Amino acid sequence: MSRGALTHPVDGRFGAFGGQYVPETLMSALQELEDMWHEAKADPQFQLELAGHRRAFIGRPTPLYAATRIGDHFGGTHIHFKREDLCHTGAHKLNNAVGQALLALRMGKKRIIAETGAGQHGVATATVCARFGIRDWVTNVRTTHYIIGSVVGPHPYPEMVRDLQRVIGDEAREQYMSLDGKLPDVVVACVGGGSNAIGIFTAFLDDRDVSLVGVEAAGKGIRSGEHAASLVGGRPGVLHGSYSYVLQDGDGQILPTHSISAGLDYPGVGPEHAFLREIERVEYVAVSDKDALAAFKLCTRLEGIIPALEPSHAIHHAGVIARELGPGGRILVCLSGRGDKDMDSIPTKSEAEAVTSRGPLDVDEG
Amino acid sequence: MKAETRSRLEGALKAKGDLKLVAYIMAGHPSKKRSIEVGKRLAASGIAALEIGIPHSDPLADGPVIQRAGQTALAHGMTVAGAIEVAEAVARDGVPVVLMTYINPVLSYDPRKFAAEAAQAGVAGVIIPDLPIEEAEPITGWIRSASLDTVLMVAPTSPPERIANICSHSSGFVYCVTVTGITGIRKDLPDGVLELLAEVKKHTTLPVAAGFGISRQDHLKALRGKLDAAVVGSAIVDEIERAGDGVSLVRELLKACR
């Protein structure tokens, strides 16, 4: 089963999901991208260059951190964080942007475009454009490379972004094994488009005893309709060039979404996630704004780490799993980004709940 | 090989020393009733066929004018079923109607049901811009078995072998996208359009139509004799948005076609 999962995509598809639902105008650019990516991936020189930028520019490998105080709080569980928040620019997004910028240079593309919905990918893209001297500007298909920020969009993007993000799980698995030679019971990651989750899950797909859990944004609750949980609350359809789970109305129109976290606020999800759910290799759940905020505070207070609101969803669910596993359980959480970007919005939103003191949030960012 | 008999679209769009004109409107823009009225007026204005758009929330091939029309139509409650009703009302007047929409509304509606109902409504063909040839089957097969044409698109970025492949799978006509971007109103025809049209003509006996960015008499004069038909979309939708019906624009443009 999972052995098969690793060999995907086949003909641009993960099982029934994926594909290239784009206008003809883009098809030859996608074909070129696929050819160039496969060539680059197999080129030791490209890999060497990528490894150098990962080390010196992104700051990899990122640490594996034992979150013992949260672990104790959850009843004696061993919780570890993969610290993607310590990547340059504060999130895992740069892993992808650096790789795609190198590829753009290799393809002779002089310009870059990117979508900037959640902000972090926009920051990462602007950063690589500065680093590699590429113009961050829109022009036409022939001279421009579009850096998609997650494992979404038409083939080959979901595959390529996975290949660039799997460094998270490859490192984490090795670091985890070096602790005591054992694997975690469960790996947890938040899922918007799903790139940090695919990044950490990929290394564990063949480890049949390791449960993998993806956490979507339940917003104000799945039943409220104000959420961004495509796998938990959507149905299959085509969005942004690929066939996957989509939040849509009965007529196939894409629905507005809600999440407190911009990075999870997306009406679709990567096609590989749809496939991993279908073959029952990964379980997908959803966590509300309120629970994510509570986890945000808990982590800040107990660990001195301000997580982004996105992985705060995963931290909350790690607590749920911890209670199921009981003392001694082993959970690895992908801490996909740091939360100082969220500081402006959080106090006001949590003040509305009027429960906790603001103490832990009065952090000097200077 | 294609069937021996010409389809309605094929017959209507084949140029005979002239240039045929295809108009585009969005179903439900600015309202269902008004789009039927405008469609009927355009049908009687001398056009060879009418494209009727079914609005989609994520119209990735459309420029601002048609995007806005789609948003208006959706806000006023237009649906796939409603658009088929608009098509039926207009098709009754005899002009060949082509439905144009994106793949997700069709998938959501059920492609077989969509094809059957569109055929029942008197629709002649379907265009789905985000369904390139690699993804076309089985959906275009279902549409074709309902006796509807499935019009495929070629782009300036399509290499010759792809153009040949697309031409051999298209029916009704071949739709040449003249720009590498989105739909919209432009001053000049883009470079390379005539070369693209010549390449397409090598690979098909179907009528060839050009669209995206065509709105002026001089565009049409430049195209006449090089292909069979031109599609005018945004310029007409723009007039409809400003409470017009596009008929006088069509009449002006037709002067350059004869």
Coordinates of C-alpha atoms in Angstrom, one line a residue:
Chain A
M1 CA 0.0 0.0 0.0
S2 CA 2.4 2.7 1.2
R3 CA 5.1 1.3 -1.1
G4 CA 2.8 2.1 -3.9
A5 CA 2.1 5.5 -2.5
L6 CA 5.7 6.5 -2.9
T7 CA 5.8 5.7 -6.6
H8 CA 3.1 8.2 -7.3
P9 CA 2.3 10.3 -9.3
V10 CA 1.7 8.1 -12.3
D11 CA 1.0 10.0 -15.5
G12 CA 0.5 13.1 -13.4
R13 CA -2.0 11.5 -11.0
F14 CA -2.1 10.2 -7.5
G15 CA -4.7 7.5 -8.0
A16 CA -7.7 9.4 -9.4
F17 CA -6.4 12.7 -8.1
G18 CA -4.2 15.4 -9.7
G19 CA -4.0 15.9 -13.5
Q20 CA -3.6 19.1 -15.5
Y21 CA -6.9 21.0 -15.8
V22 CA -5.5 24.2 -17.3
P23 CA -6.0 26.1 -20.5
E24 CA -4.1 24.9 -23.6
T25 CA -1.9 28.1 -23.3
L26 CA -0.2 26.6 -20.2
M27 CA 0.3 23.1 -21.4
S28 CA 3.6 23.4 -23.1
A29 CA 5.0 25.3 -20.1
L30 CA 3.9 22.5 -17.8
Q31 CA 5.5 19.9 -20.0
E32 CA 8.8 21.9 -20.1
L33 CA 8.6 22.2 -16.3
E34 CA 8.1 18.5 -15.8
D35 CA 11.0 17.6 -18.1
M36 CA 13.3 20.1 -16.5
W37 CA 12.4 19.1 -13.0
H38 CA 13.0 15.4 -13.6
E39 CA 16.3 16.3 -15.3
A40 CA 17.3 18.6 -12.4
K41 CA 16.3 16.2 -9.7
A42 CA 18.5 13.5 -11.2
D43 CA 21.5 15.9 -11.7
P44 CA 24.0 15.5 -8.8
Q45 CA 25.3 19.1 -9.5
F46 CA 21.8 20.5 -8.9
Q47 CA 21.3 18.5 -5.8
L48 CA 24.7 19.6 -4.5
E49 CA 23.8 23.3 -5.1
L50 CA 20.4 22.8 -3.5
A51 CA 22.1 21.2 -0.4
G52 CA 24.5 24.2 -0.1
H53 CA 21.6 26.7 -0.1
R54 CA 19.7 24.6 2.3
R55 CA 22.6 24.6 4.7
A56 CA 23.9 28.2 4.4
F57 CA 20.8 30.2 3.4
I58 CA 17.8 28.4 4.8
G59 CA 19.6 27.1 7.9
R60 CA 19.1 23.4 7.6
P61 CA 19.0 20.9 9.1
T62 CA 16.4 22.4 11.4
P63 CA 16.5 21.0 15.0
L64 CA 14.3 18.3 16.4
Y65 CA 13.1 19.7 19.8
A66 CA 11.8 17.8 22.8
A67 CA 8.7 19.7 24.0
T68 CA 8.9 18.2 27.5
R69 CA 6.7 20.8 29.3
I70 CA 3.9 20.4 26.8
G71 CA 4.4 16.6 26.9
D72 CA 4.0 16.7 30.7
H73 CA 1.0 18.9 30.4
F74 CA -0.6 16.3 28.0
G75 CA -0.1 13.6 30.6
G76 CA 3.4 12.3 30.2
T77 CA 3.7 12.1 26.4
H78 CA 6.9 12.4 24.5
I79 CA 6.3 15.3 22.1
H80 CA 8.9 16.4 19.6
F81 CA 8.7 19.4 17.3
K82 CA 10.4 19.5 13.9
R83 CA 11.5 23.2 14.0
E84 CA 10.6 24.5 10.6
D85 CA 9.9 27.8 12.4
L86 CA 13.7 28.2 12.5
C87 CA 14.1 28.3 8.8
H88 CA 15.1 31.6 7.3
T89 CA 12.0 33.8 6.9
G90 CA 10.3 31.8 9.6
A91 CA 8.5 28.9 7.8
H92 CA 9.0 25.8 5.7
K93 CA 8.0 27.8 2.6
L94 CA 11.6 28.7 1.8
N95 CA 12.5 25.0 1.2
N96 CA 10.2 25.1 -1.9
A97 CA 11.0 28.6 -3.1
V98 CA 14.8 28.1 -3.1
G99 CA 14.4 24.9 -5.1
Q100 CA 12.0 26.4 -7.6
A101 CA 14.2 29.5 -8.0
L102 CA 17.2 27.3 -8.8
L103 CA 15.1 25.5 -11.3
A104 CA 13.9 28.8 -12.9
L105 CA 17.5 29.9 -13.3
R106 CA 18.3 26.5 -14.9
M107 CA 15.4 27.0 -17.3
G108 CA 16.5 30.5 -18.2
K109 CA 13.3 32.0 -16.9
K110 CA 14.1 35.6 -16.0
R111 CA 10.9 36.4 -14.1
I112 CA 8.9 34.9 -11.3
I113 CA 5.3 35.1 -10.3
A114 CA 3.8 33.8 -7.1
E115 CA 0.4 33.8 -5.4
T116 CA 0.6 35.6 -2.0
G117 CA -2.6 34.6 -0.3
A118 CA -1.1 33.5 3.0
G119 CA 1.9 35.9 3.0
Q120 CA 4.6 33.4 4.0
H121 CA 5.0 32.0 0.5
G122 CA 5.1 35.6 -0.9
V123 CA 7.9 36.5 1.6
A124 CA 9.8 33.3 0.7
T125 CA 9.4 34.1 -3.0
A126 CA 10.5 37.7 -2.7
T127 CA 13.5 36.4 -0.6
V128 CA 14.7 34.0 -3.3
C129 CA 14.2 36.6 -6.0
A130 CA 16.5 38.9 -4.1
R131 CA 19.0 36.2 -3.3
F132 CA 19.2 34.9 -6.9
G133 CA 18.7 38.3 -8.7
I134 CA 15.5 37.3 -10.4
R135 CA 12.8 39.8 -11.1
D136 CA 9.6 39.3 -9.2
W137 CA 7.2 40.4 -11.8
V138 CA 4.4 39.1 -14.1
T139 CA 4.8 38.8 -17.8
N140 CA 4.2 36.0 -20.1
V141 CA 4.2 32.2 -20.1
R142 CA 7.4 31.9 -22.2
T143 CA 9.7 33.9 -19.9
T144 CA 8.1 33.5 -16.5
H145 CA 8.2 30.8 -13.9
Y146 CA 5.2 30.5 -11.6
I147 CA 6.3 29.4 -8.1
I148 CA 3.3 27.7 -6.6
G149 CA 3.7 27.6 -2.8
S150 CA 2.1 24.3 -1.9
V151 CA 1.5 20.8 -3.1
V152 CA -1.4 22.0 -5.2
G153 CA -2.0 23.1 -8.8
P154 CA -1.6 21.1 -12.0
H155 CA 1.0 18.4 -12.4
P156 CA 4.1 18.6 -12.0
Y157 CA 3.6 21.1 -9.1
P158 CA 2.3 18.7 -6.4
E159 CA 5.1 16.3 -7.2
M160 CA 7.8 18.9 -7.4
V161 CA 6.8 20.8 -4.2
R162 CA 6.7 17.4 -2.4
D163 CA 10.2 16.6 -3.7
L164 CA 11.4 19.9 -2.3
Q165 CA 9.6 19.7 1.0
R166 CA 10.4 16.1 1.8
V167 CA 13.6 17.2 3.3
I168 CA 11.5 18.0 6.5
G169 CA 10.6 14.4 7.0
D170 CA 13.9 12.9 5.8
E171 CA 15.7 15.0 8.4
A172 CA 13.1 14.5 11.1
R173 CA 13.1 10.7 10.7
E174 CA 16.8 10.4 11.0
Q175 CA 16.9 12.8 14.0
Y176 CA 14.1 10.9 15.7
M177 CA 15.8 7.5 15.1
S178 CA 19.0 8.9 16.6
L179 CA 17.3 9.5 19.9
D180 CA 16.7 5.9 20.9
G181 CA 16.5 4.0 17.7
K182 CA 12.7 4.0 17.6
L183 CA 10.1 5.8 15.5
P184 CA 7.2 7.9 16.7
D185 CA 3.8 6.4 17.2
V186 CA 2.1 9.3 15.4
V187 CA 3.3 12.2 13.1
V188 CA 1.0 15.2 13.1
A189 CA 1.0 18.2 10.7
C190 CA -1.5 20.9 9.7
V191 CA -2.9 20.9 6.2
G192 CA -4.0 23.9 4.1
G193 CA -2.8 23.1 0.7
G194 CA -0.6 20.6 2.6
S195 CA 3.0 21.1 1.8
N196 CA 4.5 20.9 5.3
A197 CA 2.4 17.8 5.9
I198 CA 3.5 16.1 2.7
G199 CA 7.0 17.2 3.5
I200 CA 7.1 15.4 6.9
F201 CA 4.8 12.5 6.0
T202 CA 6.7 11.3 2.9
A203 CA 9.6 9.9 4.9
F204 CA 7.2 7.8 7.1
L205 CA 4.9 6.5 4.4
D206 CA 6.6 3.1 4.4
D207 CA 6.7 2.9 8.2
R208 CA 3.4 1.0 8.6
D209 CA 3.5 1.3 12.4
V210 CA 3.6 5.1 12.3
S211 CA 0.2 6.7 12.2
L212 CA 0.0 9.9 10.1
V213 CA -2.5 12.6 10.9
G214 CA -3.3 15.7 8.9
V215 CA -5.1 18.6 10.7
E216 CA -7.3 20.9 8.7
A217 CA -8.9 24.2 9.8
A218 CA -12.4 23.7 11.2
G219 CA -12.7 27.5 11.6
K220 CA -15.9 28.2 13.5
G221 CA -16.9 24.5 13.2
I222 CA -17.6 22.3 10.2
R223 CA -21.4 22.6 10.7
S224 CA -21.2 26.4 10.7
G225 CA -20.0 26.3 7.1
E226 CA -17.3 28.7 8.1
H227 CA -14.2 26.5 7.8
A228 CA -11.4 25.5 5.4
A229 CA -11.4 21.8 5.8
S230 CA -11.5 20.5 2.2
L231 CA -10.9 16.8 3.0
V232 CA -13.2 16.7 6.1
G233 CA -16.0 18.9 4.8
G234 CA -15.6 19.0 1.0
R235 CA -16.1 16.7 -2.0
P236 CA -14.0 15.9 -5.1
G237 CA -13.7 18.5 -7.8
V238 CA -11.3 20.6 -9.9
L239 CA -9.7 23.7 -8.4
H240 CA -6.5 25.5 -9.7
G241 CA -5.7 22.9 -12.2
S242 CA -6.0 19.6 -10.3
Y243 CA -8.7 17.1 -9.2
S244 CA -8.8 16.8 -5.5
Y245 CA -11.1 17.6 -2.6
V246 CA -12.7 21.1 -2.9
L247 CA -15.1 23.2 -0.8
Q248 CA -17.9 23.9 -3.3
D249 CA -21.6 24.4 -3.5
G250 CA -24.0 22.0 -5.2
D251 CA -23.4 23.7 -8.6
G252 CA -19.6 23.4 -8.5
Q253 CA -18.9 27.0 -7.5
I254 CA -16.0 27.4 -5.1
L255 CA -17.2 28.4 -1.6
P256 CA -15.7 31.2 0.6
T257 CA -13.6 29.7 3.4
H258 CA -12.7 30.8 6.9
S259 CA -9.8 30.1 9.2
I260 CA -8.1 32.2 11.9
S261 CA -4.9 31.1 10.1
A262 CA -4.3 32.6 6.6
G263 CA -2.1 29.7 5.7
L264 CA -4.9 27.1 6.1
D265 CA -7.6 29.3 4.6
Y266 CA -7.8 27.6 1.2
P267 CA -10.8 25.9 -0.4
G268 CA -8.7 23.0 -1.9
V269 CA -6.0 20.6 -0.8
G270 CA -3.1 18.9 -2.6
P271 CA -4.2 15.8 -4.7
E272 CA -1.7 13.6 -3.0
H273 CA -3.5 14.2 0.3
A274 CA -6.8 13.1 -1.3
F275 CA -5.0 10.0 -2.5
L276 CA -3.4 9.2 0.9
R277 CA -6.8 9.6 2.5
E278 CA -8.5 7.3 0.0
I279 CA -5.9 4.5 0.5
E280 CA -6.3 5.2 4.3
R281 CA -2.6 5.8 4.9
V282 CA -3.3 9.2 6.4
E283 CA -6.1 10.2 8.7
Y284 CA -7.5 13.8 8.4
V285 CA -9.2 15.7 11.1
A286 CA -10.2 19.3 11.7
V287 CA -9.4 21.7 14.6
S288 CA -11.3 24.9 15.3
D289 CA -10.0 28.5 15.6
K290 CA -10.7 28.4 19.3
D291 CA -8.7 25.2 20.0
A292 CA -5.8 26.4 17.8
L293 CA -5.7 29.7 19.7
A294 CA -5.6 27.8 23.0
A295 CA -2.7 25.6 21.7
F296 CA -0.9 28.7 20.5
K297 CA -1.0 30.1 24.0
L298 CA -0.1 26.8 25.6
C299 CA 3.0 26.4 23.5
T300 CA 4.1 30.0 24.0
R301 CA 3.6 29.7 27.7
L302 CA 5.1 26.3 28.3
E303 CA 7.9 26.1 25.8
G304 CA 8.9 29.7 25.0
I305 CA 8.2 29.0 21.4
I306 CA 5.6 31.1 19.6
P307 CA 4.1 28.8 16.9
A308 CA 2.3 30.1 13.9
L309 CA -1.4 29.7 14.0
E310 CA -1.2 27.0 11.3
P311 CA 0.8 24.5 13.3
S312 CA -1.1 25.5 16.4
H313 CA -3.9 23.4 14.9
A314 CA -1.5 20.4 14.9
I315 CA -0.3 21.1 18.4
H316 CA -3.9 21.0 19.7
H317 CA -4.5 17.7 18.0
A318 CA -1.3 16.3 19.4
G319 CA -2.9 16.8 22.8
V320 CA -6.0 14.9 21.7
I321 CA -3.8 12.0 20.5
A322 CA -1.7 12.2 23.6
R323 CA -4.8 11.4 25.7
E324 CA -5.6 8.4 23.5
L325 CA -2.0 7.1 23.6
G326 CA -1.6 7.5 27.3
P327 CA 1.7 8.1 29.2
G328 CA 4.8 7.2 27.2
G329 CA 3.2 7.9 23.8
R330 CA 5.5 9.3 21.1
I331 CA 4.3 12.1 18.9
L332 CA 6.2 14.1 16.3
V333 CA 4.6 17.5 15.3
C334 CA 5.7 19.5 12.4
L335 CA 6.1 23.1 13.7
S336 CA 5.8 24.5 10.2
G337 CA 6.3 28.2 11.1
R338 CA 6.8 30.8 13.8
G339 CA 4.0 32.9 15.1
D340 CA 5.3 36.4 15.3
K341 CA 3.6 37.1 12.0
D342 CA 0.3 36.4 13.8
M343 CA 1.0 38.6 16.9
D344 CA -1.1 41.6 15.6
S345 CA -4.2 39.5 15.2
I346 CA -4.0 37.2 18.2
P347 CA -4.4 39.4 21.2
T348 CA -7.6 41.0 19.9
K349 CA -9.1 37.7 18.8
S350 CA -8.3 36.1 22.1
E351 CA -9.4 39.1 24.1
A352 CA -12.8 38.5 22.5
E353 CA -12.8 35.2 24.4
A354 CA -12.0 37.2 27.6
V355 CA -10.7 34.2 29.5
T356 CA -6.9 34.2 29.7
S357 CA -4.5 36.8 30.8
R358 CA -2.5 38.5 28.1
G359 CA 0.7 37.8 30.0
P360 CA 2.2 35.2 27.8
L361 CA 1.5 37.2 24.7
D362 CA 3.4 40.4 25.8
V363 CA 6.5 39.3 24.1
D364 CA 9.0 41.8 23.0
E365 CA 9.5 41.2 19.3
G366 CA 12.4 43.7 19.0
Chain B
M1 CA -12.1 10.1 -39.4
K2 CA -14.8 12.6 -39.0
A3 CA -18.4 11.7 -39.8
E4 CA -19.3 12.2 -43.4
T5 CA -22.0 14.8 -42.6
R6 CA -21.0 18.2 -41.5
S7 CA -22.3 19.2 -38.1
R8 CA -24.4 22.4 -37.7
L9 CA -21.5 24.3 -36.3
E10 CA -19.2 23.2 -39.1
G11 CA -21.7 24.3 -41.7
A12 CA -22.4 27.6 -40.0
L13 CA -18.8 28.6 -39.4
K14 CA -17.1 27.7 -42.7
A15 CA -16.2 30.9 -44.5
K16 CA -17.4 31.4 -48.1
G17 CA -15.3 34.3 -49.2
D18 CA -16.2 36.1 -46.1
L19 CA -15.4 36.0 -42.4
K20 CA -18.0 34.6 -40.0
L21 CA -18.6 36.2 -36.7
V22 CA -19.3 34.5 -33.4
A23 CA -20.6 36.5 -30.5
Y24 CA -20.2 35.7 -26.8
I25 CA -22.6 36.5 -23.9
M26 CA -22.7 35.3 -20.3
A27 CA -25.8 33.5 -19.2
G28 CA -27.5 35.5 -16.4
H29 CA -25.6 38.7 -17.2
P30 CA -27.0 41.1 -16.1
S31 CA -30.0 38.9 -15.4
K32 CA -31.5 35.7 -16.8
K33 CA -34.3 37.5 -18.6
R34 CA -32.0 40.1 -20.1
S35 CA -29.4 37.6 -21.3
I36 CA -32.1 35.8 -23.2
E37 CA -33.3 39.0 -24.8
V38 CA -29.8 40.1 -25.7
G39 CA -29.0 36.6 -27.0
K40 CA -32.1 36.6 -29.3
R41 CA -31.2 40.1 -30.6
L42 CA -27.6 39.0 -31.3
A43 CA -28.9 35.8 -32.9
A44 CA -30.8 37.9 -35.4
S45 CA -27.9 40.3 -36.1
G46 CA -26.1 38.3 -38.7
I47 CA -23.7 36.3 -36.5
A48 CA -22.9 32.7 -37.4
A49 CA -23.1 31.2 -33.9
L50 CA -23.5 32.4 -30.3
E51 CA -21.3 31.3 -27.4
I52 CA -23.1 31.4 -24.1
G53 CA -20.9 31.3 -21.0
I54 CA -21.9 29.4 -17.9
P55 CA -20.5 31.5 -15.0
H56 CA -17.9 29.9 -12.7
S57 CA -16.4 31.3 -9.5
D58 CA -12.8 30.6 -10.6
P59 CA -12.7 31.6 -14.3
L60 CA -9.0 31.2 -14.9
A61 CA -9.0 31.9 -18.6
D62 CA -11.2 35.1 -18.5
G63 CA -10.2 38.7 -18.3
P64 CA -11.8 41.3 -16.1
V65 CA -14.8 42.1 -18.3
I66 CA -16.0 38.5 -18.5
Q67 CA -15.0 37.8 -14.9
R68 CA -17.2 40.6 -13.7
A69 CA -20.1 39.4 -15.9
G70 CA -19.7 36.0 -14.3
Q71 CA -19.7 37.4 -10.8
T72 CA -22.9 39.4 -11.6
A73 CA -24.6 36.3 -13.0
L74 CA -23.7 34.2 -10.0
A75 CA -24.8 36.9 -7.6
H76 CA -28.1 36.9 -9.4
G77 CA -28.5 33.2 -8.9
M78 CA -27.4 31.8 -12.3
T79 CA -26.8 28.1 -12.3
V80 CA -25.8 25.4 -14.8
A81 CA -29.4 24.4 -15.2
G82 CA -30.4 28.0 -15.6
A83 CA -27.8 28.6 -18.3
I84 CA -29.1 25.6 -20.2
E85 CA -32.5 27.2 -20.1
V86 CA -31.0 30.5 -21.5
A87 CA -29.4 28.4 -24.2
E88 CA -32.6 26.7 -25.0
A89 CA -34.6 30.0 -25.3
V90 CA -32.0 31.5 -27.7
A91 CA -31.3 28.3 -29.7
R92 CA -35.0 28.2 -30.5
D93 CA -34.4 31.1 -32.9
G94 CA -32.2 28.9 -35.0
V95 CA -28.7 30.2 -34.3
P96 CA -26.2 27.5 -33.4
V97 CA -25.4 27.9 -29.7
V98 CA -22.2 26.8 -28.0
L99 CA -22.0 26.5 -24.3
M100 CA -18.7 27.6 -22.7
T101 CA -17.8 26.8 -19.2
Y102 CA -15.1 25.3 -16.9
I103 CA -14.8 21.7 -16.0
N104 CA -15.8 21.9 -12.3
P105 CA -19.4 23.0 -12.9
V106 CA -19.7 20.3 -15.5
L107 CA -18.3 17.6 -13.2
S108 CA -20.4 18.7 -10.4
Y109 CA -23.6 18.7 -12.5
D110 CA -22.6 15.2 -13.9
P111 CA -21.1 15.4 -17.4
R112 CA -23.6 12.9 -18.9
K113 CA -26.6 14.7 -17.5
F114 CA -25.1 18.0 -18.7
A115 CA -24.6 16.6 -22.2
A116 CA -28.1 15.1 -22.4
E117 CA -29.8 18.2 -21.2
A118 CA -27.7 20.5 -23.4
A119 CA -28.5 18.4 -26.5
Q120 CA -32.2 18.4 -25.5
A121 CA -32.1 22.2 -25.3
G122 CA -30.9 22.4 -28.9
V123 CA -27.3 23.3 -28.1
A124 CA -24.8 22.6 -30.9
G125 CA -21.5 22.3 -29.1
V126 CA -19.5 22.7 -25.9
I127 CA -16.2 24.5 -25.1
I128 CA -14.3 23.7 -21.8
P129 CA -11.1 25.8 -21.8
D130 CA -9.6 24.0 -18.7
L131 CA -10.0 20.6 -20.3
P132 CA -6.9 20.1 -22.4
I133 CA -6.6 17.1 -24.7
E134 CA -4.8 15.0 -22.0
E135 CA -7.8 15.3 -19.7
A136 CA -10.5 15.3 -22.4
E137 CA -11.6 11.7 -22.2
P138 CA -14.0 10.3 -21.1
I139 CA -15.8 13.6 -20.7
T140 CA -15.7 14.8 -24.3
G141 CA -16.7 11.3 -25.4
W142 CA -19.9 11.6 -23.3
I143 CA -20.6 15.0 -24.7
R144 CA -20.1 13.8 -28.3
S145 CA -22.3 10.8 -27.9
A146 CA -25.1 13.2 -27.1
S147 CA -24.5 14.6 -30.7
L148 CA -22.8 17.7 -29.4
D149 CA -19.6 19.1 -30.9
T150 CA -16.6 19.4 -28.5
V151 CA -14.6 22.3 -29.6
L152 CA -10.9 22.2 -28.6
M153 CA -8.5 25.0 -28.3
V154 CA -5.0 25.6 -29.7
A155 CA -2.7 28.3 -28.3
P156 CA 0.3 30.3 -29.6
T157 CA 2.4 28.1 -27.2
S158 CA 1.1 24.8 -28.7
P159 CA 3.9 23.1 -30.7
P160 CA 3.0 21.7 -34.2
E161 CA 2.6 18.1 -33.0
R162 CA 0.1 19.2 -30.4
I163 CA -1.8 21.3 -32.9
A164 CA -2.1 18.3 -35.1
N165 CA -3.4 16.2 -32.2
I166 CA -5.9 18.8 -31.0
C167 CA -7.2 19.4 -34.6
S168 CA -7.8 15.7 -35.0
H169 CA -9.8 15.5 -31.8
S170 CA -11.8 18.7 -32.2
S171 CA -15.3 18.8 -33.7
G172 CA -17.5 21.7 -35.0
F173 CA -14.5 24.0 -35.3
V174 CA -11.0 24.5 -34.0
Y175 CA -10.7 27.5 -31.6
C176 CA -7.4 29.4 -31.9
V177 CA -6.5 31.4 -28.8
T178 CA -4.6 34.3 -30.2
V179 CA -2.8 35.4 -27.0
T180 CA -0.9 33.7 -24.2
G181 CA -2.9 35.5 -21.5
I182 CA -6.6 35.9 -20.7
T183 CA -9.6 37.2 -22.6
G184 CA -10.0 40.9 -23.0
I185 CA -10.1 44.0 -25.3
R186 CA -6.9 44.8 -27.1
K187 CA -5.8 47.5 -29.6
D188 CA -3.7 45.3 -31.9
L189 CA -3.8 41.7 -32.8
P190 CA -0.8 40.0 -31.2
D191 CA 2.3 39.1 -33.2
G192 CA 2.4 35.6 -34.6
V193 CA -1.4 35.1 -34.9
L194 CA -1.4 34.7 -38.7
E195 CA 1.5 32.2 -38.5
L196 CA -0.5 30.2 -35.9
L197 CA -3.6 30.2 -38.0
A198 CA -1.6 29.0 -41.1
E199 CA -0.2 26.2 -39.0
V200 CA -3.6 25.2 -37.8
K201 CA -5.1 25.3 -41.3
K202 CA -2.4 22.7 -42.3
H203 CA -3.9 20.2 -39.9
T204 CA -7.6 20.4 -40.3
T205 CA -10.5 20.8 -42.7
L206 CA -12.7 22.0 -39.9
P207 CA -13.6 25.7 -39.7
V208 CA -10.9 27.6 -37.8
A209 CA -12.0 30.4 -35.4
A210 CA -9.8 32.9 -33.6
G211 CA -10.7 34.4 -30.2
F212 CA -9.3 36.4 -27.2
G213 CA -8.7 40.0 -27.8
I214 CA -10.7 40.6 -31.0
S215 CA -12.9 43.7 -30.9
R216 CA -12.2 46.0 -33.9
Q217 CA -12.8 46.3 -37.6
D218 CA -9.1 46.4 -38.4
H219 CA -8.6 43.2 -36.5
L220 CA -11.2 41.5 -38.7
K221 CA -9.8 42.9 -41.9
A222 CA -6.4 41.5 -41.0
L223 CA -7.9 38.1 -40.3
R224 CA -10.3 37.8 -43.3
G225 CA -9.2 35.2 -45.8
K226 CA -6.8 33.7 -43.2
L227 CA -9.5 31.8 -41.3
D228 CA -13.2 31.1 -41.1
A229 CA -14.5 32.9 -38.1
A230 CA -13.7 35.4 -35.3
V231 CA -15.1 35.3 -31.8
V232 CA -15.9 38.6 -30.2
G233 CA -16.4 38.3 -26.4
S234 CA -15.3 41.0 -24.0
A235 CA -16.3 43.9 -26.3
I236 CA -19.9 42.6 -26.5
V237 CA -20.0 41.8 -22.8
D238 CA -18.7 45.3 -22.1
E239 CA -21.6 46.8 -24.0
I240 CA -24.1 44.6 -22.2
E241 CA -22.6 45.7 -18.9
R242 CA -23.3 49.3 -20.0
A243 CA -27.0 48.4 -20.7
G244 CA -26.4 47.9 -24.4
D245 CA -26.9 44.7 -26.4
G246 CA -23.9 44.5 -28.7
V247 CA -26.0 44.5 -31.8
S248 CA -24.7 47.7 -33.3
L249 CA -21.2 46.6 -32.6
V250 CA -21.8 43.3 -34.3
R251 CA -23.3 45.2 -37.3
E252 CA -20.3 47.5 -37.5
L253 CA -17.9 44.5 -37.3
L254 CA -19.8 42.5 -39.9
K255 CA -19.1 45.3 -42.4
A256 CA -15.4 44.4 -42.2
C257 CA -16.2 40.7 -42.7
R258 CA -17.8 40.8 -46.1

